[in-house]
Coordinates of C-alpha atoms in Angstrom, one line a residue:
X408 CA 115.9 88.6 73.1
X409 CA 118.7 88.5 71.0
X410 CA 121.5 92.1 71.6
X411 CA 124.8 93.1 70.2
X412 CA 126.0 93.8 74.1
X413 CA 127.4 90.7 76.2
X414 CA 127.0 93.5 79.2
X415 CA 123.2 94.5 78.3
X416 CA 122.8 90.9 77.5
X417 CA 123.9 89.9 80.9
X418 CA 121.9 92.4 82.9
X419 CA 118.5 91.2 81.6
X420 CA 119.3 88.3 83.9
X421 CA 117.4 90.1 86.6
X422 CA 119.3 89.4 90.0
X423 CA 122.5 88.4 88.4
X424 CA 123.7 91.1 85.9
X425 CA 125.6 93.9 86.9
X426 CA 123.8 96.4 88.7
X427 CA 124.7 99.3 85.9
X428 CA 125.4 97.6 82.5
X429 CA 126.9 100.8 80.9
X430 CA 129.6 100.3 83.8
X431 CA 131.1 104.2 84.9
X432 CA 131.0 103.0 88.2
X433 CA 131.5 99.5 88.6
X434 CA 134.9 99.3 86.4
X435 CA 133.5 97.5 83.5
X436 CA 135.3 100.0 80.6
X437 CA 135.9 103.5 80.1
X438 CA 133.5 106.4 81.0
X439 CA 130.1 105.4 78.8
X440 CA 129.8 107.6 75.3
X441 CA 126.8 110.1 75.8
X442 CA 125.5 109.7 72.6
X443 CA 126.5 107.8 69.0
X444 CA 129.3 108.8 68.2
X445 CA 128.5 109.6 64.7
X446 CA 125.4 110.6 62.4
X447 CA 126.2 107.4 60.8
X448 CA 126.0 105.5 63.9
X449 CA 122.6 107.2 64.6
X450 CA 121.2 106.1 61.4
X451 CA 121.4 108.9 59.1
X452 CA 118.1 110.9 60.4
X453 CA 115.8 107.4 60.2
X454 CA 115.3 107.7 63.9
X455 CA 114.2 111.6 64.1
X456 CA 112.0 110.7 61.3
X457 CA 110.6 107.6 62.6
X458 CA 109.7 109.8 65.9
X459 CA 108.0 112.6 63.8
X460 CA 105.8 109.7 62.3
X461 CA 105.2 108.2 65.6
X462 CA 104.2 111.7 67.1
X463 CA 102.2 112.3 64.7
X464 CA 100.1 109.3 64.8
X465 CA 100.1 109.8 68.2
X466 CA 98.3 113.1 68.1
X467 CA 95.8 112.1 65.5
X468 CA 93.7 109.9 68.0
X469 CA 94.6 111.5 71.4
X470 CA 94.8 115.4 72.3
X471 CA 97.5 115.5 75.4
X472 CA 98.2 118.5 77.7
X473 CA 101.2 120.0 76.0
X474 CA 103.9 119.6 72.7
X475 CA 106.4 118.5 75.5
X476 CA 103.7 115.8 76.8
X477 CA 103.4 114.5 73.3
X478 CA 107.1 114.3 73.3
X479 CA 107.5 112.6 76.3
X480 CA 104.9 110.0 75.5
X481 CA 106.3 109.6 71.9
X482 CA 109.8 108.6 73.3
X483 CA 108.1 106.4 76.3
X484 CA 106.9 104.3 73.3
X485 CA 109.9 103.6 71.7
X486 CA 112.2 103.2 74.9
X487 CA 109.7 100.2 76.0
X488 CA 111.6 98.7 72.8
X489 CA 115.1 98.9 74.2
X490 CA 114.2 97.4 78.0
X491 CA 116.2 94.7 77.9
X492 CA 119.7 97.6 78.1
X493 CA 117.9 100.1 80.3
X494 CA 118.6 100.3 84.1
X495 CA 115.2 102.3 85.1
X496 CA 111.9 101.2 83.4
X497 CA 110.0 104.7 83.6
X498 CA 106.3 104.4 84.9
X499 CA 103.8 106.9 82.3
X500 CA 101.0 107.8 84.6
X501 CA 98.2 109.0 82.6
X502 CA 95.8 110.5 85.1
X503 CA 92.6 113.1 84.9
X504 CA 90.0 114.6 87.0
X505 CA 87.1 112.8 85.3
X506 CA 85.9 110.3 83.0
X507 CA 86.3 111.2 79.5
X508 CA 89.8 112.8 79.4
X509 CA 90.7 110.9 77.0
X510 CA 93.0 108.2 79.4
X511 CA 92.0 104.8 78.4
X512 CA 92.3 106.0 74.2
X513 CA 95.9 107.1 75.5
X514 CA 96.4 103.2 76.6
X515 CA 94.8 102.0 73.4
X516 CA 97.6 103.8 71.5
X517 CA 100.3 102.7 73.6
X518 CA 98.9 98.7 73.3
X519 CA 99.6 98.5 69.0
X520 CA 102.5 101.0 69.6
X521 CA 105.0 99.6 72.7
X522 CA 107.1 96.4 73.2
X523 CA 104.9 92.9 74.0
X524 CA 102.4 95.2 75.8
X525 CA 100.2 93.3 78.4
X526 CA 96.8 95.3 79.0
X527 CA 94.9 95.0 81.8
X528 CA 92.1 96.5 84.2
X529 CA 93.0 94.3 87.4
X530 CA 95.6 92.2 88.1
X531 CA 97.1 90.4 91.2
X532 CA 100.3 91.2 92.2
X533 CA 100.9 87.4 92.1
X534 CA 100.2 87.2 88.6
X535 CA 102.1 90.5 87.8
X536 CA 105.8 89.4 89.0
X537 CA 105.2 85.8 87.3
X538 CA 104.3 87.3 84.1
X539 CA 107.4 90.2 83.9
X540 CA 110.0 87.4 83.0
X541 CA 113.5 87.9 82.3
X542 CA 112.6 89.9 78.6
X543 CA 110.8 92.9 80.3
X544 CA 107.3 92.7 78.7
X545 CA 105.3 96.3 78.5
X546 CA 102.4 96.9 81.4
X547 CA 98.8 98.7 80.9
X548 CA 96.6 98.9 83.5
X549 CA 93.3 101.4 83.1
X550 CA 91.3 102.2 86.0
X551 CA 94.3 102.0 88.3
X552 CA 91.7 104.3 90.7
X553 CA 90.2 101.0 91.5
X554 CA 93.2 99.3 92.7
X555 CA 94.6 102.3 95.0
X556 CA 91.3 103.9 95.8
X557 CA 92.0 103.6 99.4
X558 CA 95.3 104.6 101.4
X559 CA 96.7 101.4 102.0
X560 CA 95.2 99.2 99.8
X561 CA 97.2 97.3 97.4
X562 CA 100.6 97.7 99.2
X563 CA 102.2 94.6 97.7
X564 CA 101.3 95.7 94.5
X565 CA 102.6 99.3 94.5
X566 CA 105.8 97.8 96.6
X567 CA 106.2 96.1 93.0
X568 CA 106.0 98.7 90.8
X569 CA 108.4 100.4 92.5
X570 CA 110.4 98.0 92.7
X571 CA 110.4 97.7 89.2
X572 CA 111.5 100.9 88.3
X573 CA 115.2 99.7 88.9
X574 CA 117.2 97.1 87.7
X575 CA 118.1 94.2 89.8
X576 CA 115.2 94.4 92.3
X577 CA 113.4 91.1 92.4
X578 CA 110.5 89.5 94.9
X579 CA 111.8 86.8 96.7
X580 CA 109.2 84.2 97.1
X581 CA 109.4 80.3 98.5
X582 CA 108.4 78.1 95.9
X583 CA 108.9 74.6 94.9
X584 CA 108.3 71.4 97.1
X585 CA 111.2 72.8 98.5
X586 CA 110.5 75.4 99.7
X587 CA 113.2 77.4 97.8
X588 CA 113.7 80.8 98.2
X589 CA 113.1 82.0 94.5
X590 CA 113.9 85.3 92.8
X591 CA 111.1 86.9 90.2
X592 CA 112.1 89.9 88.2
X593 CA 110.2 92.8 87.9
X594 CA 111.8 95.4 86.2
X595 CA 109.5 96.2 83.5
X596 CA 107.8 99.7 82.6
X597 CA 104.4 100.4 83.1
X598 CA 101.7 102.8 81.8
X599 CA 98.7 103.3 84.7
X600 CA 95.9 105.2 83.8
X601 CA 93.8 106.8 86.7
X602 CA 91.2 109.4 87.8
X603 CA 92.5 111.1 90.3
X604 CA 96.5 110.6 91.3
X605 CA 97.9 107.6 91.7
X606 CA 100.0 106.8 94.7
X607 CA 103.2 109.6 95.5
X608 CA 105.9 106.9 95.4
X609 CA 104.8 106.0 92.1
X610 CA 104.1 109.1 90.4
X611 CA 107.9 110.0 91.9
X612 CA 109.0 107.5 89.2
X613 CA 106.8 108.2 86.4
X614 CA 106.4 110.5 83.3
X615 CA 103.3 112.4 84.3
X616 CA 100.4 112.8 82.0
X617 CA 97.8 115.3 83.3
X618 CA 94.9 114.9 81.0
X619 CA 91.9 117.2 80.3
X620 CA 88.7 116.6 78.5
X621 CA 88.9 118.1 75.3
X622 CA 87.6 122.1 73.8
X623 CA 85.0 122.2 71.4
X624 CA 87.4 123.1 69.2
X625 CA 89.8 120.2 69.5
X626 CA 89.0 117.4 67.2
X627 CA 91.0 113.7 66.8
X628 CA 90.7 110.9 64.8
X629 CA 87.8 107.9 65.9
X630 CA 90.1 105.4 67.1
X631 CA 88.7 102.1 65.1
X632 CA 91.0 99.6 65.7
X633 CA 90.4 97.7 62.3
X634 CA 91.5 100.9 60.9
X635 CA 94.1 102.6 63.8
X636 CA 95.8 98.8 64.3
X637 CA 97.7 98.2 61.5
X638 CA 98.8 101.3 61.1
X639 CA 100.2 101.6 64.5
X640 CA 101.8 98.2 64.2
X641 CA 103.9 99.0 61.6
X642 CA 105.4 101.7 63.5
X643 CA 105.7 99.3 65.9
X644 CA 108.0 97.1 63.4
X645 CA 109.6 100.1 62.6
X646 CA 110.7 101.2 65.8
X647 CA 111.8 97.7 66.6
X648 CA 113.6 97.5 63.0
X649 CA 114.9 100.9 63.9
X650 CA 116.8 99.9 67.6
X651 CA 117.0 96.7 67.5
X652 CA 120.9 97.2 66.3
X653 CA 121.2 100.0 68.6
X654 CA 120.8 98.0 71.7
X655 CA 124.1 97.9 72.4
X656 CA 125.1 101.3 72.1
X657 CA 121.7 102.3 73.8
X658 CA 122.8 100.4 77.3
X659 CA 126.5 102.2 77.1
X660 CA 125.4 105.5 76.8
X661 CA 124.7 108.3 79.5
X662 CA 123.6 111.1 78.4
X663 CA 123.9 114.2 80.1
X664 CA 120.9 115.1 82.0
X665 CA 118.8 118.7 82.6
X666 CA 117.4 117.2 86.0
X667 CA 118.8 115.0 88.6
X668 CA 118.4 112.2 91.2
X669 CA 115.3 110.4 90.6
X670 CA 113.9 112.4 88.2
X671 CA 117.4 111.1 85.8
X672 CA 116.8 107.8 86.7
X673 CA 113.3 108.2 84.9
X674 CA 113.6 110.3 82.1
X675 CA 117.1 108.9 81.5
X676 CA 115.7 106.4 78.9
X677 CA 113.8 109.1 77.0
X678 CA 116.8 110.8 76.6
X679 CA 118.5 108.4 75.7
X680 CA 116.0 107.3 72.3
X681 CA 116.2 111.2 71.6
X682 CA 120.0 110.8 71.7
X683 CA 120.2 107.8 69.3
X684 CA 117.4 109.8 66.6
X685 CA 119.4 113.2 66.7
X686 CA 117.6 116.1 64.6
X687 CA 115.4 118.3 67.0
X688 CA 114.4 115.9 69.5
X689 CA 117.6 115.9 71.9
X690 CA 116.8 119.5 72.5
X691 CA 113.3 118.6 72.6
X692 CA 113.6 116.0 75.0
X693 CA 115.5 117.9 77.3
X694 CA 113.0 120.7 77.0
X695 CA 110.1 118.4 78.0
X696 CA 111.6 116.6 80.8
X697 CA 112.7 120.1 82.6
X698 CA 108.7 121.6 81.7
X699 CA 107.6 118.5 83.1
X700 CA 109.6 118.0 85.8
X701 CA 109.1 121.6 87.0
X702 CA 105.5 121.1 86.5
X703 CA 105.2 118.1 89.0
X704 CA 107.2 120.4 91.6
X705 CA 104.8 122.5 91.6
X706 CA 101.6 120.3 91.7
X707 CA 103.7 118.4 94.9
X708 CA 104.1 121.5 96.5
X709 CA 100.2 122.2 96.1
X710 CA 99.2 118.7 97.3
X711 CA 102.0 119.2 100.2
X712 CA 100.7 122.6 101.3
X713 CA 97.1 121.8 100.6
X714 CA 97.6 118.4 103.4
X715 CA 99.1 120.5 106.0
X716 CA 96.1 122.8 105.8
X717 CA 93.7 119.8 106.7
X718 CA 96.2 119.0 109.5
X719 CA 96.2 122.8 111.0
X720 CA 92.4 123.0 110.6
X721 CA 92.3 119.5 112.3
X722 CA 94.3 120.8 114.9
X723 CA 92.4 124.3 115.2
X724 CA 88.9 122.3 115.6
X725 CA 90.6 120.1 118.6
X726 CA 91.9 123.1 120.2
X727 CA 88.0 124.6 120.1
X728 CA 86.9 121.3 121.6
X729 CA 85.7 119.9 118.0
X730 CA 82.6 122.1 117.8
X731 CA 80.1 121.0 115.2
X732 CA 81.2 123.9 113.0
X733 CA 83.3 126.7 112.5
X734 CA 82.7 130.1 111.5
X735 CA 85.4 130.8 108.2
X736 CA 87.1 133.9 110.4
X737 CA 87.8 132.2 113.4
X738 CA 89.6 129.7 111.3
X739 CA 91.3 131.7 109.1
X740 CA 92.2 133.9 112.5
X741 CA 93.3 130.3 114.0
X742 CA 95.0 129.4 111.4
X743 CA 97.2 132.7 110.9
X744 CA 98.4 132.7 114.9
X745 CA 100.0 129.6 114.3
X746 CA 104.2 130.8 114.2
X747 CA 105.5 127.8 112.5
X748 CA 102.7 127.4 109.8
X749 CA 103.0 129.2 106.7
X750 CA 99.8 130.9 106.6
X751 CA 100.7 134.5 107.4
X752 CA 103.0 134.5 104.3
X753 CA 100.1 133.2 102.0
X754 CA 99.5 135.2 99.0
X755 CA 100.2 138.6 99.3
X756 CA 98.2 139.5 102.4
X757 CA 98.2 136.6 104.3
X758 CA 95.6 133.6 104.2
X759 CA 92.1 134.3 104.1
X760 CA 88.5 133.1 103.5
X761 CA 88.6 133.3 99.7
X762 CA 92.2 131.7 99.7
X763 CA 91.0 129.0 102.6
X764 CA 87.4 128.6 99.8
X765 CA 89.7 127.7 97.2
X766 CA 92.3 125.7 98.5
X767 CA 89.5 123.3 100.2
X768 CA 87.3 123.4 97.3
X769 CA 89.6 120.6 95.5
X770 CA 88.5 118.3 98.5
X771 CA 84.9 119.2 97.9
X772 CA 84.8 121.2 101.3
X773 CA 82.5 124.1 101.0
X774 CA 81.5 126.7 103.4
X775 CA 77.9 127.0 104.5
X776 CA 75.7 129.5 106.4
X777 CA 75.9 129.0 110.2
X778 CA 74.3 130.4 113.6
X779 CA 76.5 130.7 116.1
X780 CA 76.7 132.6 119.4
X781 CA 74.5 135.2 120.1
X782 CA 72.6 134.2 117.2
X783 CA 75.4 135.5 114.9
X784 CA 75.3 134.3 111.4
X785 CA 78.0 133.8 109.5
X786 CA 80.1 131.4 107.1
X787 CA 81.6 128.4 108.4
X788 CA 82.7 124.8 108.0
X789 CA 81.0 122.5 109.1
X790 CA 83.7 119.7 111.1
X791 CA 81.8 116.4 109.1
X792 CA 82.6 117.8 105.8
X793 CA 86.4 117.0 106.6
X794 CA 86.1 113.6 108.0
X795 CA 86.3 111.8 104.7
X796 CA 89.8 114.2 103.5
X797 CA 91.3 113.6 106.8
X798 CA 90.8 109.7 106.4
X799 CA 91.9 110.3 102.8
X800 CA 94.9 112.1 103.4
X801 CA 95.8 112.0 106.8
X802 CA 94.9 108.8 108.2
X803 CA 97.1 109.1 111.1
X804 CA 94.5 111.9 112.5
X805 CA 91.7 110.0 112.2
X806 CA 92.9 107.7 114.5
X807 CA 92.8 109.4 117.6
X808 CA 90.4 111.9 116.6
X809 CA 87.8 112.5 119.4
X810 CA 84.6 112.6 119.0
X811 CA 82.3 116.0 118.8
X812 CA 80.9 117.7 121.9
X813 CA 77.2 117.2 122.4
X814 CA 75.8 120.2 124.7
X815 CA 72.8 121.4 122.9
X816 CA 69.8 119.3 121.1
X817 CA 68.5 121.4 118.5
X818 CA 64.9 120.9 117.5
X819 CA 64.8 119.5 113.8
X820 CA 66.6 117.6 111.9
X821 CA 65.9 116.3 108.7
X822 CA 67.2 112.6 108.9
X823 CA 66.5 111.8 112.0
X824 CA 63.9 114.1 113.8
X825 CA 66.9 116.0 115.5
X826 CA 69.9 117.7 114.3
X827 CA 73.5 116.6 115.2
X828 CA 74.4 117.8 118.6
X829 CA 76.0 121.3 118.6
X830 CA 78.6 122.6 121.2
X831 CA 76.9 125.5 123.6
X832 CA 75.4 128.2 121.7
X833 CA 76.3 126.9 118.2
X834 CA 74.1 125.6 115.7
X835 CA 73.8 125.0 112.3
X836 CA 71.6 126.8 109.8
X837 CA 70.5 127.1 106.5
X838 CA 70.0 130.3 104.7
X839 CA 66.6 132.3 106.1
X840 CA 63.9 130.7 106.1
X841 CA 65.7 127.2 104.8
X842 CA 65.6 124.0 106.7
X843 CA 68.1 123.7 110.0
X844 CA 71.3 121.9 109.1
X845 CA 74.1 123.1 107.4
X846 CA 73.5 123.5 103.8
X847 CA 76.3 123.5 101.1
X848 CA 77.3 127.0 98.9
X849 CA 76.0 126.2 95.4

């Protein structure tokens, strides 16, 4: 790829450019402009208007969370045109709690719309870094659940992708009859579509996209590609038409930032293309990467708090000897005696059994009726329901997690002419006059 910058030019030689091509800190020239200099230089209000044409088309086949989700996805599309000056390649994670969110018409978009896209449901991490090249090519995987659908699985591959969110972080590999150590390049952005979240080390380095299925109300455009193509490709030419001169003054420019550390680094390039358009969409830029950004926070804090309550219920169930079941109250009572665990500050009042209900109800852990000593019924939990979260989440646990207590044999059970053994005095139930065995709230 041809670019007006001998510095940007130089850095697309992955492993031998400079490690920052706009040069503040490495002495290459004077402190970096943080924008054109001048409307002229911006193109006189093409750019804003090109990105109100983009966003629009945008929206007319896809219906995304939010304005500043629109925004963010509008100026993802046209920074995967000026790759070759960047030094962070932003990851757009497109993820939703079902089928039918709308995900995979998000990537169908993004395929006429980016820089030489590469689409794909499944790929080796082999293939991936030989394919990248020196010219950053523009990555769609859908159903990126069925790569990382297990902790653990796929290491290589996600070690890539996070690799390639920075400049000048290649995979060595011998090659050759030579056995020469070779670099490949991976620096390129990538747009992974996924039910469910996709790994935490690569959402850390991605524009999130949290989609939803749509209202009743909300209506889009069929997406028919012999009709939605060429219209999509021409913004396509446009954009490229658009910054292909601006390279150069694209890969010197740092603009200044609402957020920092690693959450700059990725929304960096965003600004940037908001920077070089001018009219609203520097202030609405900024505005979507701090709602965004504040947003993920939040859902990290969630996830984080809602792990450490699998760990302290893993731990209360060892300190009770891993009974078959326990009743909601002695774990909330368990769980609120603990000094160091945040569940006496929970909520207004303090954790309890409606707070515990919901917080485990996104791991589809549901309380049940129980019998327990003395032939007290109450609600409980029901230890099996949390093997599959604690393998999930917490792998380390399951590990070393002992086994349940047997003490009693209860007389029925429906799978194998007797119930799972019960510690002394506790045994599952079903509601009156239901079958033995715990039995899940509807």
């Amino acid at each position: 790829m041809v670019t007006d910058n001998p510095v940007a030019g130089a850095a697309q030689q992955e492993g031998t450019g400079p490690v920052d091509a706009r040069g503040r800190e490495h002495g290459t020239g004077s402190r970096p402009p943080r924008g054109p200099a001048d409307r002229g230089e911006r193109g006189s209000g093409e750019g804003a208007e090109l990105l109100d044409e983009l966003r629009a088309a945008i929206g007319k086949y896809v219906v995304l969370p939010s304005d500043e989700a629109l925004a963010a996805v509008t100026l993802w599309v046209a920074a995967t045109h000026i790759q070759s000056v960047l030094q962070h390649a932003p990851r757009l994670a497109v993820v939703g709690p079902t089928k039918g969110c709308g995900k995979s018409r998000v990537l169908d978009v993004l395929h006429e719309t980016v820089h030489q896209p590469i689409m794909t449901v499944n790929m080796s991490t082999a293939v991936l870094f030989r394919i990248i090249g020196k010219n950053p090519r523009t990555i769609l995987v859908d159903e990126a659940d069925t790569i990382f659908s297990k902790a653990g699985d796929n290491e290589e591959l996600r070690g890539l992708l996070n690799a390639g969110h920075q400049r000048n972080r290649p995979a060595w590999r011998i090659s050759g009859p030579e056995h020469k150590p070779t670099p490949y390049p991976t620096f390129a952005m990538a747009a992974l579509a996924s039910i469910g979240d996709l790994p935490d080390t690569i959402t850390d380095r991605a524009v999130v996209l949290r989609m939803q299925k749509r209202k009743p109300g909300e209506k889009v455009t069929p997406f028919r590609s012999r009709y939605a193509t060429p219209e999509l490709n021409a913004l396509r030419d446009k954009l490229a038409a658009w910054l292909g001169p601006l390279r150069g003054t694209a890969g010197r420019m740092a603009p200044t930032m609402p957020v920092e550390d690693r959450a700059a680094d990725t929304w960096e390039p965003l600004v940037i293309i908001a920077d070089l358009a001018g009219g609203h969409w520097p202030a609405s830029a900024r505005a979507a990467c701090l709602a965004m950004t504040r947003f993920e926070a939040v859902q990290d804090e969630q996830t984080n708090l809602k792990t450490r309550l699998l760990r302290d219920i893993h731990r209360v169930f060892e300190a009770h000897g891993n009974p078959e079941a326990l009743s909601s109250l002695d774990l909330v009572t368990a769980l609120l005696q603990d000094p160091d665990a945040p569940w006496a500050e929970h909520s207004t009042n303090g954790l309890n059994a409606y707070h515990l209900g919901r917080m485990l109800r996104d791991f589809d852990i549901r309380p049940a009726n129980y019998r327990f000593d003395k032939g007290r019924q109450a609600k409980g939990y029901a230890r099996n329901r949390f093997l599959d979260s604690w393998a999930r989440h917490c792998p380390d646990l399951t590990e070393t997690a002992p086994a349940p207590a047997h003490d009693d044999t209860p007389a029925h059970s429906p799978a194998q002419g007797k119930p799972p053994a019960a510690p002394a005095g506790q045994l599952p139930i079903g509601p009156p006059g239901g079958p033995a065995g715990p039995k899940r709230a509807r």
